[in-house]
Short mmCIF file of C-alpha atoms and ligand atoms in Angstrom, two decimals:
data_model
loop_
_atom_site.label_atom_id
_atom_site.label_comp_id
_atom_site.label_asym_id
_atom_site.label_seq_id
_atom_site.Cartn_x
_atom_site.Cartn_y
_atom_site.Cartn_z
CA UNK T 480 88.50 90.53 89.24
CA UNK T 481 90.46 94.15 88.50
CA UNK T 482 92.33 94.26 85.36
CA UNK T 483 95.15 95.72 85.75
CA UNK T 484 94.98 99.31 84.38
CA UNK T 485 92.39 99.96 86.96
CA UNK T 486 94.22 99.69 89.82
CA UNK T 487 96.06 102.92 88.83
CA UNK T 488 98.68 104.31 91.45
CA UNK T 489 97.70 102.02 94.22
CA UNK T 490 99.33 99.52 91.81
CA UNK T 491 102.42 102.03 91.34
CA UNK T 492 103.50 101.99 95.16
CA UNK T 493 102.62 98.34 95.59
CA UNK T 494 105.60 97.61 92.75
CA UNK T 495 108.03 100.21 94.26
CA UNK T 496 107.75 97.35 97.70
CA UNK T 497 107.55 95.16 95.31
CA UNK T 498 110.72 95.70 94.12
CA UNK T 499 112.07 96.16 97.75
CA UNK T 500 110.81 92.35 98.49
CA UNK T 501 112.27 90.80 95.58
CA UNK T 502 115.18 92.42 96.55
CA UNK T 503 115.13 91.06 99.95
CA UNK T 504 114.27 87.48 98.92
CA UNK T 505 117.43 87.49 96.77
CA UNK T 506 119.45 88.36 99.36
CA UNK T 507 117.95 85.47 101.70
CA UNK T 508 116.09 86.97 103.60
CA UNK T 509 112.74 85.86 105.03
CA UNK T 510 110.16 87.99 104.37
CA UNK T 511 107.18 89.22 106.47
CA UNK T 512 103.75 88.59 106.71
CA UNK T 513 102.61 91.63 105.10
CA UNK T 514 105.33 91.22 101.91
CA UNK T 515 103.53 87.16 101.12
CA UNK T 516 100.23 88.63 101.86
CA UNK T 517 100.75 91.60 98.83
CA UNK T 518 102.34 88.78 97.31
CA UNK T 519 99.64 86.34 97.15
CA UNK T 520 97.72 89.59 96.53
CA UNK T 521 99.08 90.69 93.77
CA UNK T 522 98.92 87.11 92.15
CA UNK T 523 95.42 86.60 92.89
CA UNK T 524 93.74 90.15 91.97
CA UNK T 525 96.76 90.59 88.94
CA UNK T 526 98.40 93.97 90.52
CA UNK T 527 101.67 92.93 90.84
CA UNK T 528 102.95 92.11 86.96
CA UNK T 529 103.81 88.83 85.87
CA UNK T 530 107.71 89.80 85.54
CA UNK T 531 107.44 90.46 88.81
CA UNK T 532 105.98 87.62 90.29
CA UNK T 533 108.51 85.54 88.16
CA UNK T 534 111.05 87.54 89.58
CA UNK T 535 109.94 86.74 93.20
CA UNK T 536 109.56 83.15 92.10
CA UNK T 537 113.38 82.44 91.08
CA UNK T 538 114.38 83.88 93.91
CA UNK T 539 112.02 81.60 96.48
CA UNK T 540 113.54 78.47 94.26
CA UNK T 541 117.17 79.77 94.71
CA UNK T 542 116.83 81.25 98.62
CA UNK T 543 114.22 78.84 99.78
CA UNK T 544 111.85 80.13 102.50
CA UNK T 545 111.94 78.83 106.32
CA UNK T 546 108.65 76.72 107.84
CA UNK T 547 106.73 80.08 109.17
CA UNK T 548 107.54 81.53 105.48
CA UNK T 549 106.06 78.57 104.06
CA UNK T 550 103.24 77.99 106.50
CA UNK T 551 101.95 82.20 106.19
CA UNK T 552 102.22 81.42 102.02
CA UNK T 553 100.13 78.36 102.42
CA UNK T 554 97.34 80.05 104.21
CA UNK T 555 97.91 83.56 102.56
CA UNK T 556 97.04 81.02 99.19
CA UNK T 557 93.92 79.03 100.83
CA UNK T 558 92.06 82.41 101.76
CA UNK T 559 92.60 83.98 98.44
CA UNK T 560 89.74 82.54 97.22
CA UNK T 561 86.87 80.63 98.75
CA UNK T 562 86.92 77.79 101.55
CA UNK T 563 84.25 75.28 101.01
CA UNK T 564 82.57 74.63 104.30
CA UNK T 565 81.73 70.55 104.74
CA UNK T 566 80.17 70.60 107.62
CA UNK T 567 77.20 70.24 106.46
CA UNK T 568 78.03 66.52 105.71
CA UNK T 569 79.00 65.64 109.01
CA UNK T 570 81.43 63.56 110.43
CA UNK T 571 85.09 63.45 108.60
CA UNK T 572 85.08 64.34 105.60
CA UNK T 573 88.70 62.69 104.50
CA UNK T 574 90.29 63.58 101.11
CA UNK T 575 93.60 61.56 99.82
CA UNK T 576 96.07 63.48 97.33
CA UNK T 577 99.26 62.42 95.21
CA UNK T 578 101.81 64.59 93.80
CA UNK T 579 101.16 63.10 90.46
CA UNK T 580 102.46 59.58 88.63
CA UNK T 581 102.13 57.42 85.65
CA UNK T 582 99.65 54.98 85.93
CA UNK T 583 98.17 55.95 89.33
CA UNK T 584 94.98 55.44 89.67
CA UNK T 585 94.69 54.89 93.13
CA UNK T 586 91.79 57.58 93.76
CA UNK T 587 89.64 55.29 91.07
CA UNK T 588 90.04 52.66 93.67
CA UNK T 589 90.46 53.97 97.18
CA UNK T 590 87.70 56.69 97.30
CA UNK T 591 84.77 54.24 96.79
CA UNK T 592 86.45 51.52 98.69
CA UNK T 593 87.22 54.34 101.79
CA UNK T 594 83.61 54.86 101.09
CA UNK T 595 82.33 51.19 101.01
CA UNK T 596 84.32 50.79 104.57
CA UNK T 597 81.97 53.87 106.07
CA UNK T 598 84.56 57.05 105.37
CA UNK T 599 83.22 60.75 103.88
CA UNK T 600 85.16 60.98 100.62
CA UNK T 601 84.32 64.42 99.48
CA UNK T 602 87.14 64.78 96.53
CA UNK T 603 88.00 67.69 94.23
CA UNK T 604 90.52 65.93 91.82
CA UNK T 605 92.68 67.80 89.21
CA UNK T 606 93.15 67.30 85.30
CA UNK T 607 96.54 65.92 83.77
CA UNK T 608 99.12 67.88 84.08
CA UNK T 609 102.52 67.47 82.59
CA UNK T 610 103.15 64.15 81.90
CA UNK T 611 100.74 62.68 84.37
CA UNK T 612 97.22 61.73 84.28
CA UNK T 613 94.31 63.89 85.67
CA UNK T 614 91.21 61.91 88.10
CA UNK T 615 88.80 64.34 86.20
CA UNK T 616 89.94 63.20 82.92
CA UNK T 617 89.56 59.63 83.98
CA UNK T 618 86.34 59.77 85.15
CA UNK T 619 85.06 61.36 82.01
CA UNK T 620 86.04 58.54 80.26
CA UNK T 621 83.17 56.91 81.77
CA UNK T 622 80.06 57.29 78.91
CA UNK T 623 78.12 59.38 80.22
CA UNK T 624 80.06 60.35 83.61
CA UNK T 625 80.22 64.16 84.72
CA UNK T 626 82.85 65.79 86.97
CA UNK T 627 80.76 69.03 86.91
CA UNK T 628 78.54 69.49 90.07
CA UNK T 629 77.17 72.13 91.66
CA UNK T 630 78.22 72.32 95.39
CA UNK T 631 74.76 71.34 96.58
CA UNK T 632 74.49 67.91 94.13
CA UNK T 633 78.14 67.33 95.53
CA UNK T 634 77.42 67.61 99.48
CA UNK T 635 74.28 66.00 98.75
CA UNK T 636 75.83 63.05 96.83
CA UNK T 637 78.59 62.32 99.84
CA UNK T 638 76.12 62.17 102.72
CA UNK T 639 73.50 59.72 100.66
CA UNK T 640 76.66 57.21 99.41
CA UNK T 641 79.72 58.56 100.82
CA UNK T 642 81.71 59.49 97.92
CA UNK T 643 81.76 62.41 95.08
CA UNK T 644 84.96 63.06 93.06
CA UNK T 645 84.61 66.38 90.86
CA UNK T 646 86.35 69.18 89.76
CA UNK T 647 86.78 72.57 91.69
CA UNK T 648 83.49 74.56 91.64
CA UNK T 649 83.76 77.91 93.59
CA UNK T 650 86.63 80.30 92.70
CA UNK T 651 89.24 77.95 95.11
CA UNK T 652 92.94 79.34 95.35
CA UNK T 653 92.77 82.04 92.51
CA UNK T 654 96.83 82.93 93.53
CA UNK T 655 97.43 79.64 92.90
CA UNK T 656 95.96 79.17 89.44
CA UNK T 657 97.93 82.27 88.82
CA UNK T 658 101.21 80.99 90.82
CA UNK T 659 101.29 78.10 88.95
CA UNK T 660 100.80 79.16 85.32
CA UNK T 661 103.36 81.07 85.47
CA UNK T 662 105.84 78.66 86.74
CA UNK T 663 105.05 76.11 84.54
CA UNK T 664 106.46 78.37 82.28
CA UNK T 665 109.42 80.14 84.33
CA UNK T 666 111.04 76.70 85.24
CA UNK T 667 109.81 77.67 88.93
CA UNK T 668 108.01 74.25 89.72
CA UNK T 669 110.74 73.13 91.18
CA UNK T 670 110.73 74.56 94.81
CA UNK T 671 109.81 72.76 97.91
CA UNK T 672 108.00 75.81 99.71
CA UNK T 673 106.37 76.57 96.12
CA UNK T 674 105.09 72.88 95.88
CA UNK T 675 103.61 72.28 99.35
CA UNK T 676 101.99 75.95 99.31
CA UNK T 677 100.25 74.89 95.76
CA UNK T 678 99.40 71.58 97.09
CA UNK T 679 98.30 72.53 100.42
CA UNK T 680 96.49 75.42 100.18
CA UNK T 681 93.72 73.76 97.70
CA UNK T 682 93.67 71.07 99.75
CA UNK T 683 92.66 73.02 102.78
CA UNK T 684 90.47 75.26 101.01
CA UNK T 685 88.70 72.51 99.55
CA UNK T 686 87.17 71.96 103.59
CA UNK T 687 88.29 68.29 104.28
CA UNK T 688 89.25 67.57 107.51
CA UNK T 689 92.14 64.97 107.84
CA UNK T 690 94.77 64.64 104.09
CA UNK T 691 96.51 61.47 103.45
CA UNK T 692 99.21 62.51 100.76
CA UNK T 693 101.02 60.38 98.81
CA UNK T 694 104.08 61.78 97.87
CA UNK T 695 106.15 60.04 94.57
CA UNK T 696 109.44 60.04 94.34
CA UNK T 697 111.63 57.93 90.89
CA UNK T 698 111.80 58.48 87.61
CA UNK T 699 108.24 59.50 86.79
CA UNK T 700 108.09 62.18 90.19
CA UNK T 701 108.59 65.36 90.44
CA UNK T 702 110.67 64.67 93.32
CA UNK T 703 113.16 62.37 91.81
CA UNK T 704 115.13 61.79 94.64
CA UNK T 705 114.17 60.05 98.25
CA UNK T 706 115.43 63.25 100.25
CA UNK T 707 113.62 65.51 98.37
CA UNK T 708 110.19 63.55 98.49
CA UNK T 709 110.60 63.27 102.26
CA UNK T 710 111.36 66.61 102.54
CA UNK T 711 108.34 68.14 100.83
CA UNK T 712 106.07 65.21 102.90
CA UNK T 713 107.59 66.79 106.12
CA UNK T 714 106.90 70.66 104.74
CA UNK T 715 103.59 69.23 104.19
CA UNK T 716 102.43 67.44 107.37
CA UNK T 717 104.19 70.43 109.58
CA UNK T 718 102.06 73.48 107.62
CA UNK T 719 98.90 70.90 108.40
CA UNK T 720 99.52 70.54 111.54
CA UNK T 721 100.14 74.07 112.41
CA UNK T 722 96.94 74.95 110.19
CA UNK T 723 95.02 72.15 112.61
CA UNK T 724 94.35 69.64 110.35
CA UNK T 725 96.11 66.36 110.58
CA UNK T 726 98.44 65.42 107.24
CA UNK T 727 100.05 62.15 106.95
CA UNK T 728 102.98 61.40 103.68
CA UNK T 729 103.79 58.50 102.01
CA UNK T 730 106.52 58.45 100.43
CA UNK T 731 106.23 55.91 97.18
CA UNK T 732 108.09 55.05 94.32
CA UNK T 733 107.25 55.99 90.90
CA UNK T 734 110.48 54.27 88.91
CA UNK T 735 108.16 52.53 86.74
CA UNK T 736 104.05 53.40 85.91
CA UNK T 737 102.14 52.03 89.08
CA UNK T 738 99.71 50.35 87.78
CA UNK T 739 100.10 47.97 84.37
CA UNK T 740 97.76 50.67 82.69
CA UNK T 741 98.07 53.82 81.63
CA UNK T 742 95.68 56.33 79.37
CA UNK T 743 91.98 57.23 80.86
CA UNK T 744 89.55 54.57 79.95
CA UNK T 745 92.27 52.39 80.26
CA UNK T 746 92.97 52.96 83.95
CA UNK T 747 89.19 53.19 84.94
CA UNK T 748 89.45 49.81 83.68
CA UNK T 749 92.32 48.65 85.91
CA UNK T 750 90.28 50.70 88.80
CA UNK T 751 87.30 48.43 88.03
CA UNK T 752 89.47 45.02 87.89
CA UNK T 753 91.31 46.16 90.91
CA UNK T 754 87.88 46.83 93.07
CA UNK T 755 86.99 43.34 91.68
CA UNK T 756 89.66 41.63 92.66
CA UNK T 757 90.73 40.46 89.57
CA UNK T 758 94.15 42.18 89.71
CA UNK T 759 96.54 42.66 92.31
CA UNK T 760 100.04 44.44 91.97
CA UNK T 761 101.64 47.33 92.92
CA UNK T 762 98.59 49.60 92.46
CA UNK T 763 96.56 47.67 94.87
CA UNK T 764 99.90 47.81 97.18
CA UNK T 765 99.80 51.29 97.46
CA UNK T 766 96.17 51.41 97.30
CA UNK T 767 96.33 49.56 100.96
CA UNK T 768 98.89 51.40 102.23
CA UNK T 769 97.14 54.95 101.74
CA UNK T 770 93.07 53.27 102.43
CA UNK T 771 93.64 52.26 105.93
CA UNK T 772 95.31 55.96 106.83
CA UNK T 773 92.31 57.21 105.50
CA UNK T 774 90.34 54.76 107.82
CA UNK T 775 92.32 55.80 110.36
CA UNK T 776 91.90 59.53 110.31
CA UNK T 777 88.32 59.21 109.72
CA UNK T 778 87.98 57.03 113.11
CA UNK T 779 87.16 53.73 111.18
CA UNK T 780 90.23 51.56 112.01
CA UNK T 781 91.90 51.03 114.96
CA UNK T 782 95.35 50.62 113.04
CA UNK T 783 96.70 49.61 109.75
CA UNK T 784 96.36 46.03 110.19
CA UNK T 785 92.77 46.89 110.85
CA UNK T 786 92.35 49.49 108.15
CA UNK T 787 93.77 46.38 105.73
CA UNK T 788 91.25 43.51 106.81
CA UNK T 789 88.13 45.78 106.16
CA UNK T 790 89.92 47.41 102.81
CA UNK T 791 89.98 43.81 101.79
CA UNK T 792 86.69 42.35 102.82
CA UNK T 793 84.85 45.35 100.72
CA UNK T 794 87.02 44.24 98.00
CA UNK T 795 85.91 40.23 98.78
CA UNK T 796 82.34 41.35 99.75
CA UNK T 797 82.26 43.47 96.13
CA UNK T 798 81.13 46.75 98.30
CA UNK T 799 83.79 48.61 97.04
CA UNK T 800 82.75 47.86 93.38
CA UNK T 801 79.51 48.26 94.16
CA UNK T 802 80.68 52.16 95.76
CA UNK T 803 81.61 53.17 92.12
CA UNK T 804 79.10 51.82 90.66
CA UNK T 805 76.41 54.51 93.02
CA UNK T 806 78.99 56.59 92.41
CA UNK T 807 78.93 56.69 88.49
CA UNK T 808 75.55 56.37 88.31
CA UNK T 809 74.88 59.32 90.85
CA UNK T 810 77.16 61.50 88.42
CA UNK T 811 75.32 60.65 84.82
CA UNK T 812 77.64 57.49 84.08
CA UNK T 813 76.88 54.46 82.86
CA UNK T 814 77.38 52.11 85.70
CA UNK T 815 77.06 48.85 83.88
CA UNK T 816 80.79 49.76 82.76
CA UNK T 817 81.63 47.84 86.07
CA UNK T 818 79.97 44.20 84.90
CA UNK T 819 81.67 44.77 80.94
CA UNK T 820 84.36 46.91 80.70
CA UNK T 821 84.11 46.51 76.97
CA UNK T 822 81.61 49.26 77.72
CA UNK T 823 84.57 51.62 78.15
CA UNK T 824 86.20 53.65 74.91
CA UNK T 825 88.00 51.31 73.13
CA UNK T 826 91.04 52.36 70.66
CA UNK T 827 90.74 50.93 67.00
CA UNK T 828 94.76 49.98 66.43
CA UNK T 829 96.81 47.54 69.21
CA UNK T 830 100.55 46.89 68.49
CA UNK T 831 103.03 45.60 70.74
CA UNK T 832 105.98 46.76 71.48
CA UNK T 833 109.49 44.48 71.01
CA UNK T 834 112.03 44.36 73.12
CA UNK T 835 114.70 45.57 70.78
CA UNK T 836 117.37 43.11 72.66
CA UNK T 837 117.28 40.11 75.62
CA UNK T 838 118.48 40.75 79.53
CA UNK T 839 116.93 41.91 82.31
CA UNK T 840 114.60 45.37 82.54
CA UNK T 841 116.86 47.33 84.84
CA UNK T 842 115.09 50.91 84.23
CA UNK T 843 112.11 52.67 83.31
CA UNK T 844 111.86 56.60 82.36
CA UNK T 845 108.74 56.88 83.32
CA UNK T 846 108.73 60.44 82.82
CA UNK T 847 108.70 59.97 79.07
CA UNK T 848 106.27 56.71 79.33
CA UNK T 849 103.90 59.80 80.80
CA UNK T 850 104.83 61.88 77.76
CA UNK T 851 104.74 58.89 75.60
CA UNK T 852 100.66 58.41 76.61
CA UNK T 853 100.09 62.25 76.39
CA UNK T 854 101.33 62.10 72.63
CA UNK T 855 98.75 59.49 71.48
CA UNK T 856 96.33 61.59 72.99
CA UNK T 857 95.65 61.10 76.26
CA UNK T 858 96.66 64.13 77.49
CA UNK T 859 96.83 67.79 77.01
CA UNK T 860 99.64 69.58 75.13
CA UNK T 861 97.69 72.57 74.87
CA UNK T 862 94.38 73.68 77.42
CA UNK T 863 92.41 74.01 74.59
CA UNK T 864 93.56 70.15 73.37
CA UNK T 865 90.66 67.52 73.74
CA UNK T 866 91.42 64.28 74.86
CA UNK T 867 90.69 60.83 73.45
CA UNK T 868 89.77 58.97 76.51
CA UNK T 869 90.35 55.39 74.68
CA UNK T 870 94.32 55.65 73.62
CA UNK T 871 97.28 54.66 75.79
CA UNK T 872 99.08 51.77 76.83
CA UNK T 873 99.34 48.23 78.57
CA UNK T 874 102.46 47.53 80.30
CA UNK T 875 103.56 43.75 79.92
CA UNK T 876 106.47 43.93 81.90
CA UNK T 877 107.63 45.42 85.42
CA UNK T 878 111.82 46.13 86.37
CA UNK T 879 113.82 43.34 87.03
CA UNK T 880 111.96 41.12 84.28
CA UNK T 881 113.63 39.25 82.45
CA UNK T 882 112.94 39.73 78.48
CA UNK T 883 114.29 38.07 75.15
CA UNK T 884 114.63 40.13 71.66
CA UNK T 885 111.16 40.60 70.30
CA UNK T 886 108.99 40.07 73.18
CA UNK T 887 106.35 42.48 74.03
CA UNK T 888 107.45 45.31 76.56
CA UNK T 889 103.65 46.48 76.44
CA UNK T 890 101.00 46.69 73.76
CA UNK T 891 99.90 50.33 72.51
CA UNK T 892 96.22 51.17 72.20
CA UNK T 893 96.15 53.75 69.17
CA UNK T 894 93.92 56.10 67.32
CA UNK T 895 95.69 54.86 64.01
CA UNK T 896 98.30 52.55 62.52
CA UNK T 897 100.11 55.67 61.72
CA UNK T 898 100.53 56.61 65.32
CA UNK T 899 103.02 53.45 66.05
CA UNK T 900 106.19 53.64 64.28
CA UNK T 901 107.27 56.87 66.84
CA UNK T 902 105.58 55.61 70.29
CA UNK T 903 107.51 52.46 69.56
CA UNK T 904 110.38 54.01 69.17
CA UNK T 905 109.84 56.16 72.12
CA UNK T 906 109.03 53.10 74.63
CA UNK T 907 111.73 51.62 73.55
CA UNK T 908 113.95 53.91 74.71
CA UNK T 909 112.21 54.47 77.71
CA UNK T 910 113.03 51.19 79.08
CA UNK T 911 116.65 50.27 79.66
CA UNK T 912 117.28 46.16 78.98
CA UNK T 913 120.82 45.26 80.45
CA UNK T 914 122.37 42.06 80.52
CA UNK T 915 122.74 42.00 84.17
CA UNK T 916 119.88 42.63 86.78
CA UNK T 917 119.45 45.43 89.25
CA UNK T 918 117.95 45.48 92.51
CA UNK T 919 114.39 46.65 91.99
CA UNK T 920 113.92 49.88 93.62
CA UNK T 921 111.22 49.40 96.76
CA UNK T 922 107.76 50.61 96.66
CA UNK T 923 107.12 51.88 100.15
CA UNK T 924 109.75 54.70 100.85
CA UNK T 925 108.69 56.11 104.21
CA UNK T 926 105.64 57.41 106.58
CA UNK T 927 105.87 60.83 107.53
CA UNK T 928 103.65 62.24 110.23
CA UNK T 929 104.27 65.34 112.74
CA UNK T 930 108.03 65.42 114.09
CA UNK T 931 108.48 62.26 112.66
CA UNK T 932 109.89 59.94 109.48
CA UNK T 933 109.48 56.38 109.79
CA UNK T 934 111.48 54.89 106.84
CA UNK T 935 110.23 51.10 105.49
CA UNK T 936 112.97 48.71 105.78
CA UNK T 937 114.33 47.75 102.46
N1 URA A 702 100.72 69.85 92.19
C1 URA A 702 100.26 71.07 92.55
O1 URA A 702 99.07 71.25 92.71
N2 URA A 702 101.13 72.06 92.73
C2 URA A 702 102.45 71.92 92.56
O2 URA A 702 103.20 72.86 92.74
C3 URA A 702 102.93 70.64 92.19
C4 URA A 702 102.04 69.62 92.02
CA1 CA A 703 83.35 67.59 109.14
#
């Protein structure tokens, strides 16, 4: 990559059109092919200045950008950087992706049980971000377990068992990593076009061939409300299907964490139970609502009812468990961790949180529950901050529960005794106790596929 003094003038009369399509953007306008490609450009080679890609950024959040804008920044972002080719594994290779929750696991438990049921799962996962857990981070959490593969041990590992989850290898959407850093910092996340590009583009750059997306929307989303979360789904599955891939949405709710666990070990633990079937709830809910799309796309099942009855058999039959287990042991983990999960990190200090008051649970910021987690440790403030995979937290109690003063609204898992007196105070404000009930918002929002939203019925 060019640092930036050498691009010398080249650079100079890029930024005079620079200006010109900042300018433009601001005024509403949509802007060419040629402006997002010296866009994307100049994000992914670092010619255009940050002040000016900020600049270009606010205005895309305030003006929008129309579907062709949207789709030409989506692929402008997916060739800036290498495509992995798949092929090589033959058949469909299928890859699942949410928007990011508390609590959600659901990769821990769908990718080996897609895999038990016959499906390619050939995943590159992310690390926590914000207030929401990472895959990678999860799976390090694992004694032993390694998300860093070379491409070979990866396409290698998915055609002998059928499933690899790892980080990115090759140099895969460098705009974005660029994009995104600065508007994490530029309050510029916020932008349906800028969303769908970031999620998009790395998802068709890392070579899969059919995307089931599962899209959050409640107090722990980044789309917090239902029209926004279908919205982005429908950016989504259009820019896939105009870029030849097929992308199905779900829309789901993330008012409260979606599983009962949250912090790395932790949640590989709820994975394991879930695979098991020792635990049902709303993970495993959403869990078989995404699996059999995946089934689907990949030419498995017939339809969802179908997709369903063999997602539940490899659960009955133990396959599914049995999937992670190959799949731990194929990437340096212990796989015993499966049989005992005492095998997993385990934090030193447990307290319980009381329920300062009695009525009925009516809401959940689940937003700060994230930040509540990252705090004790599990996740990063700072790139450079390590994680302790063993920390977090055990919900005891989903909305519309009813609670009296002093019981437990979860137990903390802590590094130290010191560590308590804030998180309780923090999880205590997180969840709202009122004296009368509320309707519990639903789980299942909506499917959205090509030219079409099919909501759930309430
Ligand atoms: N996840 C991404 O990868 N990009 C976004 O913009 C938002 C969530
Ligand atoms: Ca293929």
């Amino acid at each position: 990559m060019k640092k930036k003094e050498e691009q010398g003038p080249v650079s100079l009369e890029m930024n005079m059109n620079f200006v010109e399509i900042i300018e433009k953007k601001k005024k509403g306008m949509a802007l060419s092919r040629e402006e997002i490609h010296c866009f994307v450009q100049g994000a992914a080679t670092g010619s255009v200045p940050d002040y000016q890609l900020s600049a270009l950024l606010m205005a895309i959040c305030f003006q929008g950008m129309n579907a062709e804008e949207t789709t030409c920044l989506t692929l402008e972002m997916m060739h800036s950087g290498d495509v992995m080719d798949l092929s090589g594994i033959g058949g469909i290779c299928v890859d699942k992706h949410s928007t990011g929750g508390v609590g959600d696991t659901t990769t821990l438990v769908l990718a080996p049980l897609a895999a038990a049921c016959g499906a390619k799962v050939a995943k590159m996962s992310g690390r926590g971000l914000g207030h929401t857990g990472g895959t990678l981070d999860k799976i390090e959490s694992i004694p032993g377990c390694t998300v860093s593969l070379t491409e070979e041990q990866f396409i290698r590992q998915v055609k002998e068992i059928g499933v690899c989850v790892m980080g990115q290898t090759r140099d895969l959407c460098p705009a974005d990593k660029a994009l995104y850093a600065l508007r994490d910092v530029t309050a510029t996340v916020g932008s349906i076009p800028l969303i769908a590009s970031s999620i998009l583009s790395k998802k068709l750059a890392s070579g899969a061939d059919a995307i089931v997306l599962d899209v959050k929307t409640g107090s722990g989303a980044l789309m917090q409300t239902l029209d926004a979360a279908v919205d982005l789904s429908r950016t989504m599955v259009e820019i896939g299907a105009k870029a030849g891939k097929p992308v199905l949405a779900l829309v789901t709710g993330m008012d409260q964490p979606l599983g009962t666990h949250v912090g790395n070990a932790l949640e590989v633990k709820e994975a394991i139970h879930t695979l098991s079937g020792r635990t049902t709830g709303d993970l495993l809910t959403v869990s078989l609502e995404l699996g059999p799309r995946m089934l689907i796309a990949s030419g498995i099942a017939e339809d969802v009812e179908d997709g369903i009855r063999q997602m539940k058999a490899a659960i009955a039959s133990g396959a599914g468990l049995q999937k992670l287990r190959e799949m731990i042991r194929m990437q340096g983990g212990n796989p015993a961790v499966c049989d005992d999960v005492n095998l997993l990190p385990q934090a030193p200090v447990r307290v319980p949180v009381p329920a300062p008051r009695s009525g009925y649970i009516t809401a959940m910021d689940t937003t700060a529950i994230g930040y509540c987690t990252q705090d004790l440790g599990a996740g990063r403030k700072q790139k450079t901050d390590i994680i302790d995979p063993a920390v977090g937290l055990v919900m005891c109690r989903r909305l519309g529960d009813r609670v009296k003063a002093g019981d437990a609204l979860c137990e903390l898992h802590l590094r130290s005794e010191a560590q308590a007196e804030e998180a309780i105070r923090k999880m205590q404000a997180a969840i709202t106790i009122e004296e009368a009930a509320r309707p519990v918002p639903p789980l299942i929002y909506a499917t959205v596929s090509p030219g079409e939203v099919h909501y759930a019925e309430a």
